[in-house]
Coordinates of C-alpha atoms in Angstrom, one line a residue:
Chain A
X1 CA 0.0 0.0 0.0
X2 CA 2.9 2.3 0.8
X3 CA 4.3 1.2 -2.6
X4 CA 1.1 2.3 -4.3
X5 CA 1.2 5.7 -2.5
X6 CA 4.7 6.3 -3.6
X7 CA 4.1 5.2 -7.1
X8 CA 5.6 7.1 -10.0
X9 CA 2.9 9.8 -9.9
X10 CA 4.1 10.9 -6.5
X11 CA 7.7 11.2 -7.8
X12 CA 6.4 13.3 -10.7
X13 CA 4.7 15.6 -8.2
X14 CA 7.9 15.8 -6.3
X15 CA 9.9 16.9 -9.3
X16 CA 7.3 19.6 -10.0
X17 CA 7.7 21.1 -6.5
X18 CA 10.9 23.2 -6.5
X19 CA 10.6 23.8 -2.7
X20 CA 10.6 20.1 -2.0
X21 CA 13.6 19.6 -4.2
X22 CA 15.5 22.4 -2.5
X23 CA 14.6 20.8 0.9
X24 CA 15.9 17.4 -0.1
X25 CA 19.1 18.9 -1.6
X26 CA 19.8 20.9 1.6
X27 CA 19.2 17.8 3.7
X28 CA 21.4 15.7 1.5
X29 CA 24.3 18.1 1.6
X30 CA 24.1 18.4 5.4
X31 CA 23.8 14.7 5.9
X32 CA 26.8 13.9 3.7
X33 CA 28.8 16.6 5.6
X34 CA 27.7 15.1 9.0
X35 CA 28.4 11.5 8.0
X36 CA 31.8 12.2 6.5
X37 CA 32.8 14.8 9.0
X38 CA 36.0 13.0 10.2
X39 CA 37.1 12.9 6.5
X40 CA 36.1 16.4 5.4
X41 CA 36.7 18.5 8.4
X42 CA 40.1 20.3 8.3
X43 CA 40.5 19.7 12.1
X44 CA 39.1 17.4 14.8
X45 CA 37.8 20.1 17.1
X46 CA 37.3 17.6 20.0
X47 CA 40.9 16.4 20.0
X48 CA 42.7 18.8 22.4
X49 CA 46.1 18.1 20.6
X50 CA 44.7 19.6 17.4
X51 CA 43.8 22.9 19.1
X52 CA 46.0 25.9 19.7
X53 CA 44.9 28.9 21.7
X54 CA 47.0 31.0 19.4
X55 CA 44.4 30.3 16.7
X56 CA 41.5 31.4 18.9
X57 CA 38.9 33.9 17.7
X58 CA 40.2 34.2 14.1
X59 CA 37.7 35.8 11.7
X60 CA 36.5 33.9 8.5
X61 CA 39.1 33.5 5.8
X62 CA 37.7 36.3 3.5
X63 CA 37.9 38.9 6.3
X64 CA 41.0 40.9 7.1
X65 CA 43.1 38.8 9.5
X66 CA 41.6 35.5 8.4
X67 CA 44.0 32.5 8.7
X68 CA 44.5 29.8 6.1
X69 CA 42.8 26.5 7.1
X70 CA 40.0 28.3 9.0
X71 CA 37.4 29.0 6.3
X72 CA 34.7 30.2 8.7
X73 CA 37.0 31.4 11.5
X74 CA 37.6 29.9 14.9
X75 CA 36.1 30.1 18.4
X76 CA 37.6 31.1 21.7
X77 CA 39.2 27.6 22.2
X78 CA 40.8 27.8 18.8
X79 CA 38.4 25.3 17.3
X80 CA 37.7 25.6 13.5
X81 CA 34.1 26.7 13.2
X82 CA 33.5 24.7 10.0
X83 CA 34.8 21.5 11.6
X84 CA 32.8 22.0 14.8
X85 CA 29.7 22.6 12.7
X86 CA 30.2 19.3 10.8
X87 CA 30.7 17.4 14.1
X88 CA 27.7 19.3 15.6
X89 CA 25.5 18.2 12.7
X90 CA 26.4 14.6 13.5
X91 CA 24.8 15.1 16.9
X92 CA 21.8 16.8 15.4
X93 CA 21.1 14.0 12.9
X94 CA 21.8 11.3 15.5
X95 CA 19.2 12.9 17.8
X96 CA 16.8 13.5 15.0
X97 CA 16.8 10.0 13.6
X98 CA 16.9 8.3 17.0
X99 CA 13.9 10.3 18.3
X100 CA 11.8 9.7 15.2
X101 CA 12.6 6.0 15.3
X102 CA 12.0 5.4 19.0
X103 CA 9.1 7.9 19.6
X104 CA 7.5 6.7 16.3
X105 CA 7.8 3.0 17.3
X106 CA 6.3 3.6 20.8
X107 CA 3.7 6.1 19.7
X108 CA 2.5 4.1 16.7
X109 CA 2.2 0.9 18.7
X110 CA 0.3 2.6 21.6
X111 CA -2.0 4.6 19.2
X112 CA -2.8 1.4 17.2
X113 CA -3.5 -0.7 20.2
X114 CA -5.6 2.0 21.9
X115 CA -7.7 2.6 18.8
X116 CA -8.1 -1.0 17.9
X117 CA -9.3 -2.2 21.3
X118 CA -11.0 1.0 22.4
X119 CA -12.8 1.1 25.7
X120 CA -11.1 1.9 29.0
X121 CA -7.6 1.3 27.6
X122 CA -8.2 3.9 24.9
X123 CA -9.7 6.4 27.3
X124 CA -6.9 6.1 29.8
X125 CA -4.1 6.2 27.2
X126 CA -5.5 9.2 25.5
X127 CA -6.0 11.1 28.8
X128 CA -2.4 10.5 29.6
X129 CA -1.4 11.6 26.1
X130 CA -3.5 14.7 26.2
X131 CA -2.0 15.7 29.5
X132 CA 1.6 15.1 28.3
X133 CA 0.8 17.1 25.2
X134 CA -0.5 20.1 27.0
X135 CA 2.6 20.2 29.1
X136 CA 4.6 20.8 25.9
X137 CA 7.5 18.6 24.7
X138 CA 10.0 21.4 25.2
X139 CA 9.0 22.0 28.8
X140 CA 9.0 18.3 29.7
X141 CA 12.3 17.6 28.1
X142 CA 13.9 20.7 29.8
X143 CA 12.6 19.6 33.2
X144 CA 13.6 16.0 32.8
X145 CA 17.2 16.9 31.8
X146 CA 17.3 19.6 34.5
X147 CA 16.6 17.0 37.1
X148 CA 18.6 14.0 35.7
X149 CA 21.9 15.5 34.8
X150 CA 25.0 14.3 33.1
X151 CA 23.6 11.4 30.9
X152 CA 25.1 12.5 27.6
X153 CA 23.4 12.3 24.2
X154 CA 21.5 9.0 25.0
X155 CA 19.7 10.8 27.9
X156 CA 18.9 13.8 25.7
X157 CA 17.3 11.4 23.2
X158 CA 15.4 9.6 26.0
X159 CA 14.1 12.8 27.5
X160 CA 12.8 14.0 24.1
X161 CA 11.2 10.5 23.4
X162 CA 9.4 10.5 26.7
X163 CA 7.9 13.9 25.9
X164 CA 7.4 13.2 22.2
X165 CA 5.8 9.8 21.5
X166 CA 2.4 11.4 22.2
X167 CA 2.3 13.1 18.8
X168 CA 2.6 9.8 17.0
X169 CA 0.1 8.1 19.3
X170 CA -2.6 10.8 18.7
X171 CA -2.2 10.7 15.0
X172 CA -2.0 7.0 14.8
X173 CA -5.1 6.6 16.9
X174 CA -7.1 9.0 14.7
X175 CA -6.0 7.3 11.5
X176 CA -6.6 3.8 12.9
X177 CA -10.1 4.7 13.9
X178 CA -10.8 5.7 10.3
X179 CA -9.2 2.7 8.7
X180 CA -10.9 0.3 11.2
X181 CA -14.3 0.9 9.5
X182 CA -13.1 -0.1 6.1
X183 CA -14.6 -3.1 4.3
X184 CA -11.3 -4.9 3.9
X185 CA -10.8 -4.9 7.7
X186 CA -14.3 -6.2 8.2
X187 CA -13.6 -8.9 5.5
X188 CA -10.3 -9.9 7.3
X189 CA -12.3 -10.2 10.5
X190 CA -15.0 -12.3 8.8
X191 CA -12.5 -14.9 7.5
X192 CA -11.2 -15.2 11.0
X193 CA -7.9 -13.4 10.9
X194 CA -6.3 -13.1 14.3
X195 CA -6.3 -9.5 15.8
X196 CA -2.5 -9.1 15.6
X197 CA -2.6 -9.9 11.9
X198 CA -5.5 -7.5 11.3
X199 CA -3.7 -4.8 13.2
X200 CA -0.3 -5.1 11.6
X201 CA -1.1 -6.5 8.2
X202 CA -4.3 -4.6 7.3
X203 CA -4.6 -1.5 9.5
X204 CA -1.0 -0.4 10.0
X205 CA 0.0 0.0 6.3
X206 CA -3.1 2.0 5.6
X207 CA -3.0 4.2 8.6
X208 CA 0.7 5.1 8.2
X209 CA 0.7 7.9 5.6
X210 CA -0.3 10.7 8.2
X211 CA 2.5 9.3 10.4
X212 CA 5.1 10.1 7.7
X213 CA 4.1 13.8 7.9
X214 CA 4.3 13.7 11.7
X215 CA 7.7 12.0 11.5
X216 CA 9.1 14.6 9.1
X217 CA 7.9 17.6 11.2
X218 CA 9.0 15.8 14.4
X219 CA 12.5 15.3 13.0
X220 CA 12.9 19.0 12.6
X221 CA 11.4 19.6 16.0
X222 CA 13.8 17.1 17.7
X223 CA 16.8 18.7 16.1
X224 CA 15.7 22.1 17.2
X225 CA 14.9 20.8 20.7
X226 CA 18.3 19.3 21.1
X227 CA 19.9 22.6 20.1
X228 CA 17.7 24.5 22.5
X229 CA 18.5 22.2 25.4
X230 CA 22.2 22.3 24.7
X231 CA 21.9 26.1 24.4
X232 CA 20.4 26.3 27.9
X233 CA 23.2 24.0 29.2
X234 CA 21.0 21.0 30.1
X235 CA 21.5 19.1 26.9
X236 CA 24.6 17.5 25.4
X237 CA 27.7 17.6 27.7
X238 CA 30.3 20.3 27.0
X239 CA 32.9 17.8 25.7
X240 CA 30.6 16.7 22.9
X241 CA 29.7 18.6 19.7
X242 CA 26.4 20.5 19.5
X243 CA 25.2 23.4 17.3
X244 CA 23.2 24.7 20.2
X245 CA 26.2 24.8 22.5
X246 CA 28.3 26.5 19.9
X247 CA 25.7 29.2 19.6
X248 CA 25.5 29.6 23.4
X249 CA 29.3 29.9 23.8
X250 CA 29.5 32.3 20.8
X251 CA 26.7 34.5 22.2
X252 CA 29.0 36.4 24.5
X253 CA 31.2 37.4 21.6
X254 CA 28.5 39.1 19.5
X255 CA 28.8 42.3 21.5
X256 CA 32.5 42.4 20.5
X257 CA 31.4 42.1 16.9
X258 CA 32.6 38.5 16.5
X259 CA 29.4 37.3 14.8
X260 CA 30.8 34.2 13.1
X261 CA 30.9 32.1 16.3
X262 CA 27.0 32.2 16.4
X263 CA 25.9 32.9 12.9
X264 CA 27.5 30.0 11.0
X265 CA 26.2 27.3 13.4
X266 CA 22.9 29.1 13.4
X267 CA 22.7 28.8 9.6
X268 CA 23.6 25.1 9.7
X269 CA 20.8 24.5 12.3
X270 CA 18.2 26.5 10.2
X271 CA 19.3 24.6 7.1
X272 CA 18.5 21.2 8.6
X273 CA 15.2 22.3 10.1
X274 CA 14.1 24.3 7.0
X275 CA 15.0 21.4 4.7
X276 CA 12.9 19.0 6.7
X277 CA 10.0 21.4 6.9
X278 CA 10.0 21.9 3.2
X279 CA 9.9 18.2 2.7
X280 CA 7.1 17.9 5.3
X281 CA 5.0 20.5 3.5
X282 CA 5.3 18.6 0.3
X283 CA 4.5 15.3 2.0
X284 CA 1.4 16.8 3.7
X285 CA 0.0 18.0 0.4
X286 CA 0.8 14.8 -1.3
X287 CA -1.1 12.9 1.4
X288 CA -4.0 15.4 1.7
X289 CA -4.4 17.1 -1.6
X290 CA -7.2 19.3 -0.1
X291 CA -4.5 21.5 1.5
X292 CA -3.0 22.8 -1.8
X293 CA -0.4 25.5 -1.2
X294 CA -0.9 28.8 -2.9
Chain B
X1 CA -27.9 9.9 26.2
X2 CA -30.3 7.5 24.5
X3 CA -33.9 7.3 25.9
X4 CA -35.7 10.0 27.9
X5 CA -35.6 13.7 27.7
X6 CA -32.2 15.1 27.2
X7 CA -31.0 16.9 30.3
X8 CA -30.9 20.7 30.2
X9 CA -27.9 22.0 28.4
X10 CA -26.5 24.0 31.3
X11 CA -26.6 20.8 33.5
X12 CA -24.7 18.9 30.9
X13 CA -22.2 21.7 30.8
X14 CA -21.9 21.9 34.6
X15 CA -21.3 18.2 35.0
X16 CA -18.7 18.4 32.2
X17 CA -16.9 21.3 34.0
X18 CA -16.9 19.5 37.3
X19 CA -15.6 16.3 35.7
X20 CA -12.8 18.3 33.9
X21 CA -11.8 19.9 37.2
X22 CA -11.8 16.5 38.9
X23 CA -9.6 15.1 36.2
X24 CA -7.2 18.1 36.5
X25 CA -7.0 17.5 40.2
X26 CA -5.9 13.9 39.6
X27 CA -3.3 15.2 37.2
X28 CA -2.1 17.7 39.7
X29 CA -1.9 14.9 42.3
X30 CA 0.3 12.9 39.9
X31 CA 2.5 15.9 39.3
X32 CA 2.8 16.5 43.0
X33 CA 3.8 12.9 43.5
X34 CA 6.5 13.1 40.9
X35 CA 7.7 16.4 42.5
X36 CA 7.8 14.7 45.9
X37 CA 10.0 11.9 44.5
X38 CA 12.3 14.5 43.0
X39 CA 12.5 16.2 46.3
X40 CA 13.2 12.9 48.0
X41 CA 15.7 11.1 45.9
X42 CA 17.6 13.5 43.7
X43 CA 20.4 15.9 44.5
X44 CA 20.9 15.3 48.3
X45 CA 19.9 18.6 49.9
X46 CA 21.8 17.7 53.0
X47 CA 25.1 18.0 51.2
X48 CA 23.9 21.1 49.5
X49 CA 23.0 22.7 52.8
X50 CA 25.6 21.4 55.2
X51 CA 28.4 21.6 52.7
X52 CA 30.5 18.8 51.3
X53 CA 32.9 18.7 54.3
X54 CA 30.2 18.6 57.0
X55 CA 30.7 16.0 59.8
X56 CA 28.3 13.2 60.4
X57 CA 26.6 15.1 63.3
X58 CA 26.2 18.3 61.2
X59 CA 24.5 16.3 58.4
X60 CA 22.3 14.6 60.9
X61 CA 21.2 17.9 62.3
X62 CA 20.3 19.2 58.9
X63 CA 18.4 16.0 58.1
X64 CA 16.5 16.4 61.4
X65 CA 15.6 20.1 60.7
X66 CA 14.3 19.3 57.2
X67 CA 12.2 16.4 58.6
X68 CA 13.9 13.9 56.3
X69 CA 14.0 11.3 59.1
X70 CA 10.2 10.8 59.3
X71 CA 8.3 8.0 57.4
X72 CA 7.7 8.6 53.7
X73 CA 3.9 8.9 53.8
X74 CA 4.1 11.5 56.6
X75 CA 6.6 13.5 54.5
X76 CA 4.3 13.3 51.4
X77 CA 1.3 14.3 53.4
X78 CA 3.2 17.2 54.9
X79 CA 4.5 18.2 51.4
X80 CA 1.0 18.1 50.0
X81 CA -0.6 20.1 52.8
X82 CA 2.2 22.7 52.5
X83 CA 1.9 22.8 48.7
X84 CA -1.8 23.4 48.9
X85 CA -1.2 26.4 51.1
X86 CA 1.5 27.6 48.6
X87 CA 4.3 26.8 51.0
X88 CA 7.2 25.1 49.3
X89 CA 9.8 25.8 51.9
X90 CA 13.0 27.8 51.7
X91 CA 15.3 27.9 48.7
X92 CA 18.3 25.8 49.5
X93 CA 20.6 28.4 48.0
X94 CA 19.2 31.8 49.1
X95 CA 17.3 30.6 52.2
X96 CA 14.3 32.7 51.2
X97 CA 10.7 31.3 51.0
X98 CA 10.4 29.9 47.4
X99 CA 7.0 31.5 46.8
X100 CA 8.4 34.9 47.6
X101 CA 11.2 34.3 45.0
X102 CA 8.6 33.3 42.4
X103 CA 6.1 36.0 43.1
X104 CA 8.8 38.7 42.9
X105 CA 9.6 37.5 39.4
X106 CA 6.2 36.5 38.1
X107 CA 5.3 40.1 36.9
X108 CA 8.3 40.2 34.6
X109 CA 7.4 36.9 33.0
X110 CA 3.7 37.7 32.8
X111 CA 4.3 41.1 31.1
X112 CA 6.6 39.6 28.6
X113 CA 4.3 36.6 27.8
X114 CA 1.2 38.8 27.5
X115 CA 2.9 41.2 25.1
X116 CA 4.3 38.3 23.1
X117 CA 0.8 36.7 22.9
X118 CA -0.8 40.0 21.9
X119 CA 1.7 40.5 19.1
X120 CA 1.3 36.9 17.9
X121 CA -2.5 37.0 17.9
X122 CA -2.8 40.4 16.3
X123 CA -0.2 39.9 13.5
X124 CA -0.8 36.2 13.1
X125 CA -4.6 36.5 12.5
X126 CA -4.3 39.6 10.2
X127 CA -1.5 38.2 8.1
X128 CA -3.2 34.8 7.9
X129 CA -6.4 36.5 6.6
X130 CA -4.5 38.6 4.1
X131 CA -2.6 35.6 2.7
X132 CA -5.8 33.6 2.4
X133 CA -7.6 36.1 0.3
X134 CA -5.3 36.0 -2.7
X135 CA -3.3 32.8 -2.0
X136 CA -1.2 33.1 -5.2
X137 CA -0.2 36.7 -5.0
X138 CA 3.3 37.8 -4.2
X139 CA 2.5 39.2 -0.8
X140 CA 0.8 35.9 0.2
X141 CA 3.8 33.9 -0.9
X142 CA 6.1 36.3 1.0
X143 CA 4.0 35.9 4.2
X144 CA 4.0 32.1 3.8
X145 CA 7.7 31.9 3.3
X146 CA 8.2 34.1 6.3
X147 CA 6.0 31.9 8.4
X148 CA 7.9 28.8 7.2
X149 CA 11.1 30.5 8.2
X150 CA 9.4 31.4 11.5
X151 CA 8.7 27.8 12.5
X152 CA 12.1 26.7 11.3
X153 CA 13.9 29.3 13.4
X154 CA 14.6 28.1 17.0
X155 CA 13.6 30.7 19.6
X156 CA 17.1 31.2 21.0
X157 CA 18.4 32.0 17.5
X158 CA 15.7 34.5 16.9
X159 CA 16.6 36.3 20.1
X160 CA 20.3 36.3 19.3
X161 CA 19.7 37.6 15.7
X162 CA 17.4 40.4 17.1
X163 CA 20.2 41.3 19.6
X164 CA 22.8 41.3 16.8
X165 CA 20.7 43.6 14.6
X166 CA 19.0 46.0 17.0
X167 CA 21.5 46.1 19.9
X168 CA 24.9 45.5 18.3
X169 CA 24.7 46.8 14.8
X170 CA 21.9 49.5 14.9
X171 CA 22.3 50.2 18.6
X172 CA 18.7 51.3 19.0
X173 CA 17.4 48.8 21.6
X174 CA 19.0 47.5 24.8
X175 CA 20.2 43.8 24.6
X176 CA 19.3 42.7 28.1
X177 CA 17.5 43.4 31.4
X178 CA 14.1 44.8 32.1
X179 CA 14.9 48.5 32.3
X180 CA 13.3 50.9 34.7
X181 CA 10.3 49.5 36.5
X182 CA 7.6 51.2 38.5
X183 CA 6.3 49.6 41.7
X184 CA 2.5 49.2 41.7
X185 CA 1.3 47.0 44.5
X186 CA 2.7 44.2 46.6
X187 CA 5.4 42.4 44.6
X188 CA 4.2 43.8 41.3
X189 CA 6.5 46.1 39.5
X190 CA 5.7 47.0 36.0
X191 CA 7.8 48.0 33.0
X192 CA 4.7 49.1 31.1
X193 CA 4.8 52.6 32.6
X194 CA 8.2 53.8 31.5
X195 CA 9.7 54.3 28.0
X196 CA 12.8 52.5 29.2
X197 CA 10.7 49.5 30.2
X198 CA 9.0 49.4 26.8
X199 CA 12.4 49.6 25.0
X200 CA 13.6 46.7 27.0
X201 CA 10.4 44.7 26.4
X202 CA 10.3 44.9 22.6
X203 CA 13.1 42.4 21.7
X204 CA 12.2 39.7 24.3
X205 CA 8.4 39.9 23.4
X206 CA 9.2 39.6 19.7
X207 CA 11.4 36.7 20.3
X208 CA 8.9 34.8 22.4
X209 CA 6.0 35.7 20.1
X210 CA 7.7 34.8 16.8
X211 CA 7.0 31.0 16.8
X212 CA 3.4 31.5 17.9
X213 CA 3.0 34.1 15.2
X214 CA 4.2 31.8 12.5
X215 CA 1.9 29.0 13.8
X216 CA -1.1 31.3 14.0
X217 CA -0.5 32.6 10.4
X218 CA -0.6 29.1 9.1
X219 CA -3.6 28.0 11.1
X220 CA -5.6 31.1 10.2
X221 CA -4.7 30.8 6.6
X222 CA -5.5 27.1 6.4
X223 CA -8.9 27.6 8.1
X224 CA -9.8 30.6 6.0
X225 CA -8.9 28.8 2.7
X226 CA -11.3 26.0 3.7
X227 CA -14.0 28.3 5.0
X228 CA -14.0 30.5 1.9
X229 CA -14.9 27.3 -0.1
X230 CA -17.9 26.5 2.2
X231 CA -21.4 26.8 1.1
X232 CA -22.4 29.4 3.7
X233 CA -19.7 31.7 2.5
X234 CA -20.6 31.3 -1.1
X235 CA -24.2 32.0 -0.2
X236 CA -23.1 35.1 1.6
X237 CA -21.3 36.3 -1.5
X238 CA -24.3 35.4 -3.6
X239 CA -26.6 37.5 -1.4
X240 CA -24.4 40.5 -2.4
X241 CA -23.0 41.2 1.1
X242 CA -20.0 43.4 1.2
X243 CA -16.6 41.8 1.2
X244 CA -15.8 43.0 4.7
X245 CA -19.0 41.4 6.1
X246 CA -18.4 38.1 4.3
X247 CA -14.7 37.8 5.2
X248 CA -14.9 39.0 8.8
X249 CA -18.4 38.0 9.9
X250 CA -19.0 34.8 8.1
X251 CA -15.6 33.2 7.4
X252 CA -13.2 34.5 10.0
X253 CA -15.6 34.1 12.9
X254 CA -15.8 30.3 12.4
X255 CA -12.1 30.1 11.7
X256 CA -11.3 31.9 15.0
X257 CA -12.7 29.2 17.1
X258 CA -10.0 26.6 16.4
X259 CA -7.3 29.3 16.1
X260 CA -8.0 30.7 19.6
X261 CA -8.3 27.2 21.0
X262 CA -4.9 26.2 19.6
X263 CA -3.4 29.5 20.9
X264 CA -4.8 28.6 24.4
X265 CA -3.5 25.1 24.3
X266 CA 0.0 26.4 23.5
X267 CA 0.3 27.7 27.0
X268 CA 2.9 25.0 27.8
X269 CA 5.0 26.0 24.8
X270 CA 4.7 29.7 25.9
X271 CA 6.0 28.8 29.4
X272 CA 8.8 26.7 27.9
X273 CA 10.0 29.3 25.5
X274 CA 9.7 32.1 28.1
X275 CA 12.5 30.2 29.9
X276 CA 14.6 30.3 26.8
X277 CA 13.9 33.9 26.1
X278 CA 14.6 35.0 29.7
X279 CA 18.0 33.2 29.5
X280 CA 18.9 35.1 26.3
X281 CA 17.9 38.5 27.5
X282 CA 18.8 38.2 31.2
X283 CA 15.2 38.9 31.8
X284 CA 14.6 38.8 35.6
X285 CA 11.6 36.5 35.5
X286 CA 10.6 33.1 36.7
X287 CA 12.2 31.2 33.8
X288 CA 15.6 32.6 34.7
X289 CA 14.9 31.7 38.3
X290 CA 14.2 28.1 37.2
X291 CA 17.3 27.8 35.1
X292 CA 19.5 29.0 38.0
X293 CA 17.7 26.5 40.3
X294 CA 18.4 23.7 37.8
X295 CA 22.1 24.7 37.6
X296 CA 22.4 24.8 41.4
X297 CA 20.1 21.8 42.2
X298 CA 17.8 24.1 44.2
X299 CA 15.0 21.5 44.3
X300 CA 12.3 23.5 46.2
X301 CA 12.4 26.2 43.5
X302 CA 12.1 23.6 40.7
X303 CA 9.2 21.8 42.5
X304 CA 7.3 25.0 43.1
X305 CA 7.9 26.1 39.5
X306 CA 6.6 22.8 38.1
X307 CA 3.5 22.8 40.4
X308 CA 2.6 26.4 39.5
X309 CA 3.2 25.8 35.8
X310 CA 0.9 22.7 36.0
X311 CA -1.8 24.7 37.7
X312 CA -1.6 27.4 35.1
X313 CA -1.6 25.0 32.1
X314 CA -4.5 22.9 33.5
X315 CA -6.7 25.9 34.3
X316 CA -6.1 27.5 30.9
X317 CA -7.0 24.1 29.3
X318 CA -10.3 23.9 31.2
X319 CA -11.1 27.5 30.3
X320 CA -10.4 27.0 26.6
X321 CA -12.6 23.9 26.6
X322 CA -15.4 25.8 28.2
X323 CA -15.0 28.7 25.8
X324 CA -14.9 26.3 22.9
X325 CA -18.2 24.9 24.0
X326 CA -19.8 28.3 24.3
X327 CA -18.5 29.5 20.9
X328 CA -19.4 26.3 19.1
X329 CA -22.8 24.9 20.2
X330 CA -22.4 21.9 17.9
X331 CA -19.8 20.4 20.3
X332 CA -21.4 18.1 22.8
X333 CA -19.9 17.4 26.2
X334 CA -20.0 13.7 26.7

């Protein structure tokens, strides 16, 4: 069924949507940069032996005073900004993919089961979900990490997942309730298919398209949230790369006119999130053609 | 309801409200339990208070004075009774009643959040309507691109960019602090009454409002595009009503219901991003207080903040639900 959805017509629509193409291109470039960071980056910014304080706070190469290998300048520790960004993007993508995968798995399963069996189970799960939702993912993750400190990137991922699975569960529940009424589900039930088979073979594939949109939006949100948490000093620990932390430590230098410490990692962060959001916009219209963009 | 006469609408509404309040109280109880556990097991206050090099007797004395030797259920009951009276004890760090700390800083946060919400609602709804009227025009595309950028920009980056442009490059607005405030009553000091206060308020309020603004533009536009296709709007046009009447009275009025509901349900986000904004602009509000408490493991402050935030979020949710019912009589409360 997913195959049918992504049949050639979908690809044709994709190539007619310049914004979607731009989004995918941006993401592709950022992802390649992140994956091959150790090969591309001129410097390993997290190896103390590679750093020299004499190189600290150098402006970008094209500005007066710019120094040879440091294309986008250096920070107060003498770290090459470009290299640090490439390593920071690795963290962003790791967090983004892990959160979407884990929160998606948990949320989809809970939403599917709640909607399929209904009754008290459904009522209780959705009450919990609504409550978590109204407390906001950002606030929940912030408080969780503020209380449980020093767990590194896995803890950041876990905190975001705990706050975040609700989005998937709510969407999955809604779309399962719709699919549950379809004739082919009734037919499967009539020929005596077991519940598990009906859920995962018949309902899941048909209820999944809206989840793809949620996953795309959520990827951007997770990347943004990790950066925000690290910016506040409750996210990734200081000896690990993060775009948010780069921006936080560069913030003090903008008053001295050293804008490159914050602006370049900021652009990288926006590029990832904007790329995903462009893709999500296209996906949303593809799945629900009623929402045609102007 | 099934058989029999349907009960009077106001009775249905009343039972619904009572049930929602009861549910919220259960949620609050759950939150309080989590807070209590945090209090109990995380970040040993004895070491924080007595110091790392305290002797066994000194630590014991602190434990005694905090009541940490009593049985768990007694401690929870005491905690609950105190919390209900708004007594969350003393801050571990500053030794001042936590509620005093929070109430001193609440006005700063409230003024910033209210201004941000006002900007977001006013601009968000108007820009959303404008971009829905001629969806393919240049200005509509510009608004939509702007809103896409708005939801792709993290709040902390918006704040830093605004500081860079208006405080560092143009030097027209101050980059941090709340400016001159005027004392009104009790712990309430306002920045609304001085020019300096307004100048300090602009950048933080814009920062906090930006995301909500982008979301509201998209919601309003989406709703308007659908509403303008509806039969009742077509009928209104066909009757020859003026454009203003059709757009604002017929279409927008129906669109506003979900828009305002969503804005109300974003309360949690507003609180979360007020923490971020206060950290960027050194805004002397509750968010900054919370962050410092987190850095210093000042548990009473964290717990009080969480409880107050929970009460605010839950009350706003109930209020929004009730308003939704009043505005949209088709919704049934069951």
